[in-house]
Coordinates of N, CA and C in Angstrom, one line a residue:
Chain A
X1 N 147.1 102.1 122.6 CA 146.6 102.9 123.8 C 146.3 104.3 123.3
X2 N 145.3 104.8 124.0 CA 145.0 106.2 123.4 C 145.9 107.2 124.0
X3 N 146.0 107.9 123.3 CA 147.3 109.6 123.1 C 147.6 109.8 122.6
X4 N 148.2 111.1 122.6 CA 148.9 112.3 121.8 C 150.0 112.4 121.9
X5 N 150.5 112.7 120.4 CA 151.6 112.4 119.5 C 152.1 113.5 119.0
X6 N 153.5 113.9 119.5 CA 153.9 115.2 118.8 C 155.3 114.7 117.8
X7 N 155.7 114.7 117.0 CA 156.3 113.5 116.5 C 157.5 114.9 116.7
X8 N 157.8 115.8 116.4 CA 159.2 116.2 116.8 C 159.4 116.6 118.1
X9 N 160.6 116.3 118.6 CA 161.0 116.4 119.8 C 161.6 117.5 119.9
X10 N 162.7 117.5 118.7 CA 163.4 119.3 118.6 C 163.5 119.5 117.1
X11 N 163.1 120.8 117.2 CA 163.2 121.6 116.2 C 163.8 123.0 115.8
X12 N 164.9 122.9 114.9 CA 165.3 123.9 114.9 C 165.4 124.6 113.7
X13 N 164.9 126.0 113.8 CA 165.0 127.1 112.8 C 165.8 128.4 112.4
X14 N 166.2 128.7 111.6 CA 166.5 130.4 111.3 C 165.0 131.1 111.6
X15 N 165.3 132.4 112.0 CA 164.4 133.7 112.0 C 163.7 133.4 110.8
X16 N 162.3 133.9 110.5 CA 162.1 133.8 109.2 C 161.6 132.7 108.5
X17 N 161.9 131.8 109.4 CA 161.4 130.0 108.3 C 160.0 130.0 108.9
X18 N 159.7 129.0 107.8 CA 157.8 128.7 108.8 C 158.4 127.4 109.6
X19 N 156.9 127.3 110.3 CA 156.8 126.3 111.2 C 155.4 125.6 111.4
X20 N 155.8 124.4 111.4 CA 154.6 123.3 111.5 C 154.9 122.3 112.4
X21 N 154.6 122.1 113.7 CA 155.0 121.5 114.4 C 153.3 120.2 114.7
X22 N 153.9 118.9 114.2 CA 152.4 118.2 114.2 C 151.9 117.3 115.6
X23 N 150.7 117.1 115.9 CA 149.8 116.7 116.8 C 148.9 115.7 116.0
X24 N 149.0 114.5 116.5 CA 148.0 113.4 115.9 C 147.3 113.0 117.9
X25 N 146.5 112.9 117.9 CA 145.2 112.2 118.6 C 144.7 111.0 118.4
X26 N 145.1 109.8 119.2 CA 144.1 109.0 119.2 C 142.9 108.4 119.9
X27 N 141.5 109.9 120.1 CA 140.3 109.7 121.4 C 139.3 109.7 120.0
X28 N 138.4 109.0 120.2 CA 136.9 109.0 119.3 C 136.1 110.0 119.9
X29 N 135.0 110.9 119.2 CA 134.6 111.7 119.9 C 134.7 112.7 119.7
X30 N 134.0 113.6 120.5 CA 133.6 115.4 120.8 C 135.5 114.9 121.4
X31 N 136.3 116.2 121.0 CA 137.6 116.7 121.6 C 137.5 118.0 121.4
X32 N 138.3 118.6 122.9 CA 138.4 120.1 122.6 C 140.1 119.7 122.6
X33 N 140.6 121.1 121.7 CA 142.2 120.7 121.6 C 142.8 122.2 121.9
X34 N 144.3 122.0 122.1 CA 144.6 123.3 122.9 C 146.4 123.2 122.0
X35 N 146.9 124.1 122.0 CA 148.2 124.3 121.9 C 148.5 125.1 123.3
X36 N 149.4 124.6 124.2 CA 150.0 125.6 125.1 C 152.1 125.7 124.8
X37 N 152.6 126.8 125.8 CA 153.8 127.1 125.4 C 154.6 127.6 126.3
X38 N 155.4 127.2 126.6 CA 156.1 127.1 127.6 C 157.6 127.5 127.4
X39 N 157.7 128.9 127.6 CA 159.0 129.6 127.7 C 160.1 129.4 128.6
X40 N 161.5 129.3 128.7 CA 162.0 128.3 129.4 C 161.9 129.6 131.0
X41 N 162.0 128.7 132.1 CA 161.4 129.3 133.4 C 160.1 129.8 133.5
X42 N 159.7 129.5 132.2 CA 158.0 130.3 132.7 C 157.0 128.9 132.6
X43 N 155.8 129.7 133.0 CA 154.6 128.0 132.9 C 154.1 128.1 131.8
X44 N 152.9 127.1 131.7 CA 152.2 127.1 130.4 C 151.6 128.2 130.3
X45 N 151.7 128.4 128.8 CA 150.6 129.3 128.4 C 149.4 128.8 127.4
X46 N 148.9 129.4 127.1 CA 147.4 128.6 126.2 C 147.7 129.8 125.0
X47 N 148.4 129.2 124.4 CA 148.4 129.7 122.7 C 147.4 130.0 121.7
X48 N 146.4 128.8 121.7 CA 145.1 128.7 120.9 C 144.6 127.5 121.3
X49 N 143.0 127.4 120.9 CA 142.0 126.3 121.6 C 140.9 126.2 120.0
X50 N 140.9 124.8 120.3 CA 139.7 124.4 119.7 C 138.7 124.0 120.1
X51 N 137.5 124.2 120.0 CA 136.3 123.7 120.8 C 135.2 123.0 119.4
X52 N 135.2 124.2 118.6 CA 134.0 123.7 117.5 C 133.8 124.5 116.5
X53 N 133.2 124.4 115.6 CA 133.2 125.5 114.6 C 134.3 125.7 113.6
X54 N 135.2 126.7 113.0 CA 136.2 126.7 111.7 C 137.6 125.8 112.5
X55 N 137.4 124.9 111.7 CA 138.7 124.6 112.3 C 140.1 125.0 112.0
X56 N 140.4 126.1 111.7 CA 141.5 126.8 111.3 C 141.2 127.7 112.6
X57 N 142.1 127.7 113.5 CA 141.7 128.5 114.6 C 143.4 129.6 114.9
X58 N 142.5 131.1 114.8 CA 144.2 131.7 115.3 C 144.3 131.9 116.8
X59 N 145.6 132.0 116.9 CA 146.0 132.0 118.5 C 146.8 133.6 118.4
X60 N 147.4 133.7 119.6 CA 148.3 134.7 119.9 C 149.3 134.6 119.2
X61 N 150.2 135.4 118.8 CA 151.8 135.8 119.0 C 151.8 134.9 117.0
X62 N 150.8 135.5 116.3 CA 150.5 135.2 114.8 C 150.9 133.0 114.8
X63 N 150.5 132.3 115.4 CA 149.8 131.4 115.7 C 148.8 130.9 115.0
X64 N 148.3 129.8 114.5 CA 147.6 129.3 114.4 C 147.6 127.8 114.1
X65 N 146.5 126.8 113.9 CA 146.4 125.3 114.1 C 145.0 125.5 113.6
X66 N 145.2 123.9 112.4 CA 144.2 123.6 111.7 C 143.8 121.8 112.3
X67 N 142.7 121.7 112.3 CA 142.1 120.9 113.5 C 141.6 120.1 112.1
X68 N 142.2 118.6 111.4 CA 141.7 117.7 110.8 C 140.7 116.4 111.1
X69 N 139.7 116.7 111.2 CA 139.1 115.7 112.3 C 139.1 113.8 111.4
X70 N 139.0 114.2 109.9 CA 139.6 112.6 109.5 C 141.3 112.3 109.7
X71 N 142.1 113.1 109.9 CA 142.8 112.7 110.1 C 143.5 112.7 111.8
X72 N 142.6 113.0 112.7 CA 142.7 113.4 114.0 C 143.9 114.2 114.4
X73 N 144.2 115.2 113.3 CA 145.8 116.3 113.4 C 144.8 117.7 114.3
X74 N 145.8 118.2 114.9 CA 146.1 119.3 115.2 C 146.8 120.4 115.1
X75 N 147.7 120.2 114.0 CA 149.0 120.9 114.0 C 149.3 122.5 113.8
X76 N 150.4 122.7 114.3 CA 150.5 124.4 115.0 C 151.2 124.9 113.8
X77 N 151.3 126.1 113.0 CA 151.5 126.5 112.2 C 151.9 128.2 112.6
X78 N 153.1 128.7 112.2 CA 153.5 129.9 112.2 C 154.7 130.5 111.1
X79 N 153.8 131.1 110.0 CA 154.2 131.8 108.6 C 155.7 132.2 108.9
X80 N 156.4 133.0 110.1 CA 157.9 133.1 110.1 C 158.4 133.7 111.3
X81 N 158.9 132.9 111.7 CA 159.0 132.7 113.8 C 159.9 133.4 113.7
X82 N 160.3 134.1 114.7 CA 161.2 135.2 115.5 C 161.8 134.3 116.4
X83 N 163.1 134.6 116.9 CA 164.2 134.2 118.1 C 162.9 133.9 119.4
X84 N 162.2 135.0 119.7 CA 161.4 135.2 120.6 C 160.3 133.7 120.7
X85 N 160.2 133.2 120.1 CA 159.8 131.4 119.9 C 159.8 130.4 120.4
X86 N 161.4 130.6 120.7 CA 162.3 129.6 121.2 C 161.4 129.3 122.5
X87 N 161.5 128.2 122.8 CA 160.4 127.4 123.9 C 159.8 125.8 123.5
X88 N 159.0 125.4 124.6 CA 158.7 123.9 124.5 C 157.0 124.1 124.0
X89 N 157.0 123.5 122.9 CA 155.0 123.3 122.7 C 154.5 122.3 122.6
X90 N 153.4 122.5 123.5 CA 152.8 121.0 124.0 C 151.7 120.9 123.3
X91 N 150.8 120.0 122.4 CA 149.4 119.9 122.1 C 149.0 119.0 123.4
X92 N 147.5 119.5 123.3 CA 146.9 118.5 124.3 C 145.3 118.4 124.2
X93 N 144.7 117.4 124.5 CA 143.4 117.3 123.9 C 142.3 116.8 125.3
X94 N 141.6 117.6 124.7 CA 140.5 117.3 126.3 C 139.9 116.3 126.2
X95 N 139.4 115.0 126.3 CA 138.7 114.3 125.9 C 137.9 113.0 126.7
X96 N 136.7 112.6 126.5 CA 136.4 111.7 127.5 C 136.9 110.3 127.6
X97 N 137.4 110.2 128.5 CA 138.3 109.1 128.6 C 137.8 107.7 130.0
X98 N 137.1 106.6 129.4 CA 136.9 105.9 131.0 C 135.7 106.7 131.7
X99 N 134.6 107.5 131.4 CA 134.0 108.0 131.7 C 134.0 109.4 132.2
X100 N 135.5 109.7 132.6 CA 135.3 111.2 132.9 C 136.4 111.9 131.8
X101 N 136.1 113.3 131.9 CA 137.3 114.0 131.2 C 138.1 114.0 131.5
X102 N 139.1 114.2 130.3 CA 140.8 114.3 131.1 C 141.5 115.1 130.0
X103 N 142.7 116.1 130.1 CA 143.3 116.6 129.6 C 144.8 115.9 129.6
X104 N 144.9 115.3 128.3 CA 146.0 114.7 128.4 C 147.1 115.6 127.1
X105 N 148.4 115.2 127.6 CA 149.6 116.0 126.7 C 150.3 115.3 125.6
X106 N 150.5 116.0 124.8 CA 151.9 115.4 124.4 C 153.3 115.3 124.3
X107 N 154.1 114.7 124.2 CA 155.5 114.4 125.0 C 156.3 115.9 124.9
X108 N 155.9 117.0 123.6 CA 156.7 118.4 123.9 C 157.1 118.4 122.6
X109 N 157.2 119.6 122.1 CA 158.3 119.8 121.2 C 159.1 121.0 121.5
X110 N 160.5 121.2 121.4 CA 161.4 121.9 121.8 C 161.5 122.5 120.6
X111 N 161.3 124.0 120.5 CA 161.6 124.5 119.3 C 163.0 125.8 119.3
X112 N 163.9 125.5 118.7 CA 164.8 126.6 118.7 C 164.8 127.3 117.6
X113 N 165.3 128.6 117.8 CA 165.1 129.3 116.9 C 166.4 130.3 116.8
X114 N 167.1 130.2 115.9 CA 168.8 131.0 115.5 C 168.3 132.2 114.9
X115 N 169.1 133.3 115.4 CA 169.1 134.4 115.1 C 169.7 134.3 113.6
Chain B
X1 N 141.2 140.0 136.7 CA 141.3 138.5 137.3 C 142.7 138.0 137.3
X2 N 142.8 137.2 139.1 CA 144.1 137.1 139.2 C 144.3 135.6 138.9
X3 N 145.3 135.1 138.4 CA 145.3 133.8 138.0 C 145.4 132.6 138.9
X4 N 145.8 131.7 138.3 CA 146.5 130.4 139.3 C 147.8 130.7 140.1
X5 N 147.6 130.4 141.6 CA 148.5 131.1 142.2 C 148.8 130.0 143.0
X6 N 150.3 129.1 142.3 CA 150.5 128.0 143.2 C 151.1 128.3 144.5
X7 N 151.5 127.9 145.2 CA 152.7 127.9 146.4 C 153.2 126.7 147.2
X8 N 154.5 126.7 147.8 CA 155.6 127.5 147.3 C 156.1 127.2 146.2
X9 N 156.9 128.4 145.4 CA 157.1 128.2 144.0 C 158.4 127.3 144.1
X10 N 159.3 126.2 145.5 CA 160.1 126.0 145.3 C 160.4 125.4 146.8
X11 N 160.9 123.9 146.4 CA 160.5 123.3 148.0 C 162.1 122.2 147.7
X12 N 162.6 122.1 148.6 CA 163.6 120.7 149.0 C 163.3 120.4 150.1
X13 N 163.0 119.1 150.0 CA 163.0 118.1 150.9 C 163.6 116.7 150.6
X14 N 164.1 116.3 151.8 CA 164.7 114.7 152.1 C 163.7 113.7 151.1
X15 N 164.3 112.8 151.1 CA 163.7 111.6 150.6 C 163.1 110.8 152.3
X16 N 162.2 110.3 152.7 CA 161.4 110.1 153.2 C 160.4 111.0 154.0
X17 N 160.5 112.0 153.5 CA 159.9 113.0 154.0 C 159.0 113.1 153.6
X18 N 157.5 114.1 153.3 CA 156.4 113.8 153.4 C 156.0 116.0 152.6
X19 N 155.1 116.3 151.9 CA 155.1 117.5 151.6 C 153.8 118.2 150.7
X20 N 153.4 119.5 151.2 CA 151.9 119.3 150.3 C 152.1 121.0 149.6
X21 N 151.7 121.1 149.2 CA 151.8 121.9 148.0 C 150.2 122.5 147.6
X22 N 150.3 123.9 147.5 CA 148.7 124.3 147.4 C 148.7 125.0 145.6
X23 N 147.0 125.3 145.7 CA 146.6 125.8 144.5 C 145.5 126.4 145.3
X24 N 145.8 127.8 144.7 CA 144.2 128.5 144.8 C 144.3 128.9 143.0
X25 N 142.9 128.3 142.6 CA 142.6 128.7 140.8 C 141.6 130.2 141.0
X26 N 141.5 130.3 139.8 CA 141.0 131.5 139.3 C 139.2 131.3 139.9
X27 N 139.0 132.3 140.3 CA 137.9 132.6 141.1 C 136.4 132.3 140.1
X28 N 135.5 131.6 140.5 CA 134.6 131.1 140.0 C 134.7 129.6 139.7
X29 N 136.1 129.6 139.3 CA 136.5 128.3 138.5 C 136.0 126.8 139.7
X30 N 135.6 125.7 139.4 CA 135.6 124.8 140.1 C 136.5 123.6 140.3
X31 N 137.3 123.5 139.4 CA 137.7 122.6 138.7 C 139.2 122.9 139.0
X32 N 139.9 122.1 139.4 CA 141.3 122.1 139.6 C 141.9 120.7 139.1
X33 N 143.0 121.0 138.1 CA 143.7 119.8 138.1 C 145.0 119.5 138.4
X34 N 145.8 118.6 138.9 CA 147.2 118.6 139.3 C 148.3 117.6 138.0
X35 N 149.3 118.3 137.5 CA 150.5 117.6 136.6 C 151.5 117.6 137.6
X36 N 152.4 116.6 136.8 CA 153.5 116.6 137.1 C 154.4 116.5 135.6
X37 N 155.3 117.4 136.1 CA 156.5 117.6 134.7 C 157.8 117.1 135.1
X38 N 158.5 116.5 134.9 CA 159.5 115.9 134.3 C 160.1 115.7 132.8
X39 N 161.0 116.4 132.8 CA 161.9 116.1 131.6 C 161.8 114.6 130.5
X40 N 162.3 113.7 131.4 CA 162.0 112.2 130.8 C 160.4 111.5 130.3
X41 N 159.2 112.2 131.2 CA 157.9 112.0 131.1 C 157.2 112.9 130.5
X42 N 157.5 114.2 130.3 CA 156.5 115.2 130.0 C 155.4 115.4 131.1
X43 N 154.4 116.1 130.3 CA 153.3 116.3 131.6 C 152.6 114.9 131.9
X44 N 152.4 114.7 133.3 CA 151.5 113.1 133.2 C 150.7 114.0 134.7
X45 N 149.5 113.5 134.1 CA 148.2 113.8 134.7 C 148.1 113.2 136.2
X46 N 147.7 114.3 137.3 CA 147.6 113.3 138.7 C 146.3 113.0 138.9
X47 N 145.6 114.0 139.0 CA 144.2 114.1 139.8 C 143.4 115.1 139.1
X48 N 141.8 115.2 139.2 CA 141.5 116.6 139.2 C 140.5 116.3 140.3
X49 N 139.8 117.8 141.0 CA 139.0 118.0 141.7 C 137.7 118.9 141.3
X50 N 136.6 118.3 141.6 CA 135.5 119.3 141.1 C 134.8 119.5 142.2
X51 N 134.8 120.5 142.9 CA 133.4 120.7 144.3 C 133.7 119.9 144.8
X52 N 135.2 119.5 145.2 CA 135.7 119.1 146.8 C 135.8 117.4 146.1
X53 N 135.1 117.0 145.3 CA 135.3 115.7 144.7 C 136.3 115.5 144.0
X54 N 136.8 114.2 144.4 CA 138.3 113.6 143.2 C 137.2 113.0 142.2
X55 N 137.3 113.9 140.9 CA 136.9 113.1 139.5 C 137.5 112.7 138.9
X56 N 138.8 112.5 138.8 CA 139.3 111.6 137.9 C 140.8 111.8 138.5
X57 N 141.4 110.5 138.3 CA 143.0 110.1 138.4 C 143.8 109.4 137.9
X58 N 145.1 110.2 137.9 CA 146.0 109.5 136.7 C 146.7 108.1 137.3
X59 N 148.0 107.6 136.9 CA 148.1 106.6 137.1 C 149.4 107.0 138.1
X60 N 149.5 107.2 139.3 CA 150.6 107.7 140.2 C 150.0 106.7 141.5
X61 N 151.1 106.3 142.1 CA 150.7 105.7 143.8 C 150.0 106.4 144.5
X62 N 149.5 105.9 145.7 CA 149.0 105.8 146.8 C 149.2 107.3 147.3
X63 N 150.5 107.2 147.3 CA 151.8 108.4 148.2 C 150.8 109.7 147.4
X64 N 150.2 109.8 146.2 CA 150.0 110.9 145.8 C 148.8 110.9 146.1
X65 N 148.1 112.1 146.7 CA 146.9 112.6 147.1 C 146.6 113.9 147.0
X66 N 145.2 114.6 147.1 CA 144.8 115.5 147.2 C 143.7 115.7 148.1
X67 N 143.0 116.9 148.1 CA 141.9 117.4 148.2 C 141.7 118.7 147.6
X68 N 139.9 119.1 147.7 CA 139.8 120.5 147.7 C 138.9 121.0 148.2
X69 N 139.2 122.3 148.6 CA 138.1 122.7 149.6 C 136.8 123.5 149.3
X70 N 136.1 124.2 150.0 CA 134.8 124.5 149.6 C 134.8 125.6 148.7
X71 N 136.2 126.3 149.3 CA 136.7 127.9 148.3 C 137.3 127.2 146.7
X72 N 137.0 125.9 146.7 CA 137.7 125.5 145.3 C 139.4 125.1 145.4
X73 N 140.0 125.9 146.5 CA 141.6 125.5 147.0 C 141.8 124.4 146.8
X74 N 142.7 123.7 146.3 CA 142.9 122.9 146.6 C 144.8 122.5 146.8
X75 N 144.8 121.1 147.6 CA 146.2 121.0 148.4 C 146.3 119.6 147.7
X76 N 148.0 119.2 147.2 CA 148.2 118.1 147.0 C 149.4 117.8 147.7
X77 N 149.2 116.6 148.2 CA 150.3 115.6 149.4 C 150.7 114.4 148.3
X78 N 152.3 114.7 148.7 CA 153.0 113.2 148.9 C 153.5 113.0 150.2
X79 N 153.1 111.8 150.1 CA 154.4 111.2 151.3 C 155.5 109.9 150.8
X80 N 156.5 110.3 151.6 CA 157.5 108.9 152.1 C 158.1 109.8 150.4
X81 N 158.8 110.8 150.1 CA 159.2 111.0 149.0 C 160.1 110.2 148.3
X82 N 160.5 110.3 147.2 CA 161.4 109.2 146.4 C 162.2 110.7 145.7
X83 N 163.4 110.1 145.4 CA 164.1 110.8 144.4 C 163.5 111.1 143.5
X84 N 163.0 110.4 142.4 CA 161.9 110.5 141.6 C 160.8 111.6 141.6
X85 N 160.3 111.7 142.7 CA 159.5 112.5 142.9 C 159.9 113.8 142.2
X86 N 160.8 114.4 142.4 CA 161.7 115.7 141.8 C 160.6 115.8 140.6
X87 N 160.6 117.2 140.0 CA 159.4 117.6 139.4 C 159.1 118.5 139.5
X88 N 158.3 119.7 138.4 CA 157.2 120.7 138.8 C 156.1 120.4 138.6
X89 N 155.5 120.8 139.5 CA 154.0 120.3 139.7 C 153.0 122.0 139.5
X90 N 152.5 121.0 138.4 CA 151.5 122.3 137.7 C 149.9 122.3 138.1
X91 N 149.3 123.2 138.6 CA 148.1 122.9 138.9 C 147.4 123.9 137.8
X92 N 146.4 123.4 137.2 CA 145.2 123.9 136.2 C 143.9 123.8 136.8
X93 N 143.2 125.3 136.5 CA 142.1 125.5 136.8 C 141.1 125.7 135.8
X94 N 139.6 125.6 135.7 CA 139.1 125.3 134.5 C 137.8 125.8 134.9
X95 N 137.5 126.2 134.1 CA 135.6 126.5 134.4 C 135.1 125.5 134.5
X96 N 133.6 125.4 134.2 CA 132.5 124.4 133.3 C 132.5 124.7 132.3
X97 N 132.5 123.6 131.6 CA 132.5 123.4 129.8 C 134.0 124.0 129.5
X98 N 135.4 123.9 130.4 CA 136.9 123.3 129.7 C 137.1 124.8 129.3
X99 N 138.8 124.7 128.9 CA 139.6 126.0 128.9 C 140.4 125.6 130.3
X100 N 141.8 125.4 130.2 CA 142.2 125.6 131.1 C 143.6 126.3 131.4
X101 N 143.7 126.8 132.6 CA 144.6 128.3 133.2 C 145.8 127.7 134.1
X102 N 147.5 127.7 133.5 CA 148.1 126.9 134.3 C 148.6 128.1 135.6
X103 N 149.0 127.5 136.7 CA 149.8 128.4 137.8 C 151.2 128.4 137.0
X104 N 151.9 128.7 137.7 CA 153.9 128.8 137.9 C 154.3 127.6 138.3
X105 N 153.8 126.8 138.9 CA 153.7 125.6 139.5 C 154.7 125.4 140.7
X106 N 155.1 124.4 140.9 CA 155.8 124.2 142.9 C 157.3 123.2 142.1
X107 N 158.2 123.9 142.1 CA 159.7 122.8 141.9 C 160.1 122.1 142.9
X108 N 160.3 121.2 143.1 CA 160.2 120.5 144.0 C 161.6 119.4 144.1
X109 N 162.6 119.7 144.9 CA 163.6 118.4 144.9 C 163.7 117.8 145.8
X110 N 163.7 116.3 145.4 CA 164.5 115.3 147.1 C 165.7 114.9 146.5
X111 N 166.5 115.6 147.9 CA 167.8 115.1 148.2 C 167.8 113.9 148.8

C-alpha cells in the first residue's frame, strides 16, 4: 500500500549529538514533501518544505532535509539539537493519490533530547 | 495574517451524542483540510474542502462529515459518538498549488 515511513518511533539524545530522523515514501510522481513539528501542547508546525529545485532544503530552528528522489527519502537532519527539540516530527508528502491530492503522514517520531 | 483559528479548542461530550467543530483558515486560502490525531493512529486524513466542494476523503464512517462555506469556513460533524472518537482534530488550510497551515485544533472526549 502506498505511505510514509518514519522508521523511528523514539529517539533519544544528549544536547549536542546530531540527528537524522528518516522518511521513505512510497507515491510515483511530482511529490511535494514537508517536515512538520509538533511541541508537546502545541500544533503542527511546518519546519521545512520541498516543492522542486535543490533538494537539500533548510528549514527553521538550523533544520534541514535532503529529498532523495531514487531512493524516495526525505530525511530531517540537525548538526546538534538543543533540549529545546524535544517534540514529535512528522514527515508528510503531498501527493496524487486515486485522482485527487492528499497530504498523508507518517506514524511520528518522538524525539527526546537530555540535558 | 492571522492563522488557522479552530474552535472550541476543547469539547466533552457523551457517547451518543452528536458535535461539530469549526475552522476558519487563513484568508485567501480555499482549501481546508480535516485530521484526526490519536496516539495509537497518528494523523489519519478525514476530508478536504475546496470552494464549498468535498474533494477528497479519507477512510472514516458515515458519522463523519463536513462542509464549507462560501467564506471558505468550514464545519465538521460527528454524530452518534463512540469512545473512540476521542482525539484532536486538526484542520489545515492551504492555498493553490499546496503549503499547508495547521490550527490548535478541537480536543475532544467522549465519556
Amino acid at each position: 500500500a502506498q505511505s510514509v515511513s518514519q522508521h523511528n518511533h523514539h529517539v533519544i539524545l544528549s544536547e549536542a549529538a546530531s540527528l537524522e530522523l528518516g522518511c521513505n515514501y512510497s507515491y510515483g510522481g511530482t511529490v511535494n514533501l514537508f517536515w512538520y513539528v509538533q511541541y508537546p501542547g502545541q500544533h503542527l508546525q511546518l519546519l521545512l518544505k520541498y516543492f522542486s529545485g535543490d533538494p537539500l532544503v533548510k528549514g527553521i530552528k538550523g533544520f534541514e532535509a535532503e529529498f532523495i528522489k531514487s531512493k524516495f527519502s526525505f530525511n530531517l537532519r540537525k548538526p546538534s539539537v538543543q533540549w529545546s527539540d524535544t517534540a514529535e516530527y512528522f514527515c508528510a508528502v503531498n501527493a496524487w493519490i486515486q485522482g485527487a491530492q492528499k497530504l498523508v503522514f507518517g506514524q511520528g517520531t518522538r524525539l527526546t533530547i537530555n540535558p | 495574517k492571522a492563522g488557522v483559528t479552530q474552535t472550541p479548542r476543547y469539547l466533552i461530550k457523551t457517547r451518543g451524542q452528536q458535535v461539530t467543530l469549526s475552522c476558519s483558515p487563513i484568508s485567501g486560502h480555499r482549501s481546508v483540510s480535516w485530521y484526526q490525531q490519536t496516539p495509537g493512529q497518528g494523523l489519519q486524513f478525514l476530508f478536504e474542502y475546496f470552494s464549498e466542494t468535498q474533494r477528497n476523503k479519507g477512510n472514516f464512517p458515515g458519522r463523519f462529515s463536513g462542509r464549507q462555506f462560501s467564506n471558505s469556513r468550514s464545519e465538521m460533524n460527528v454524530s452518534t459518538l463512540e469512545l473512540g472518537d476521542s482525539a484532536l482534530y486538526l484542520c489545515a488550510s492551504s492555498p493553490t498549488g499546496g503549503g499547508y497551515t495547521f490550527g490548535s485544533g478541537t480536543r475532544l472526549t467522549v465519556v
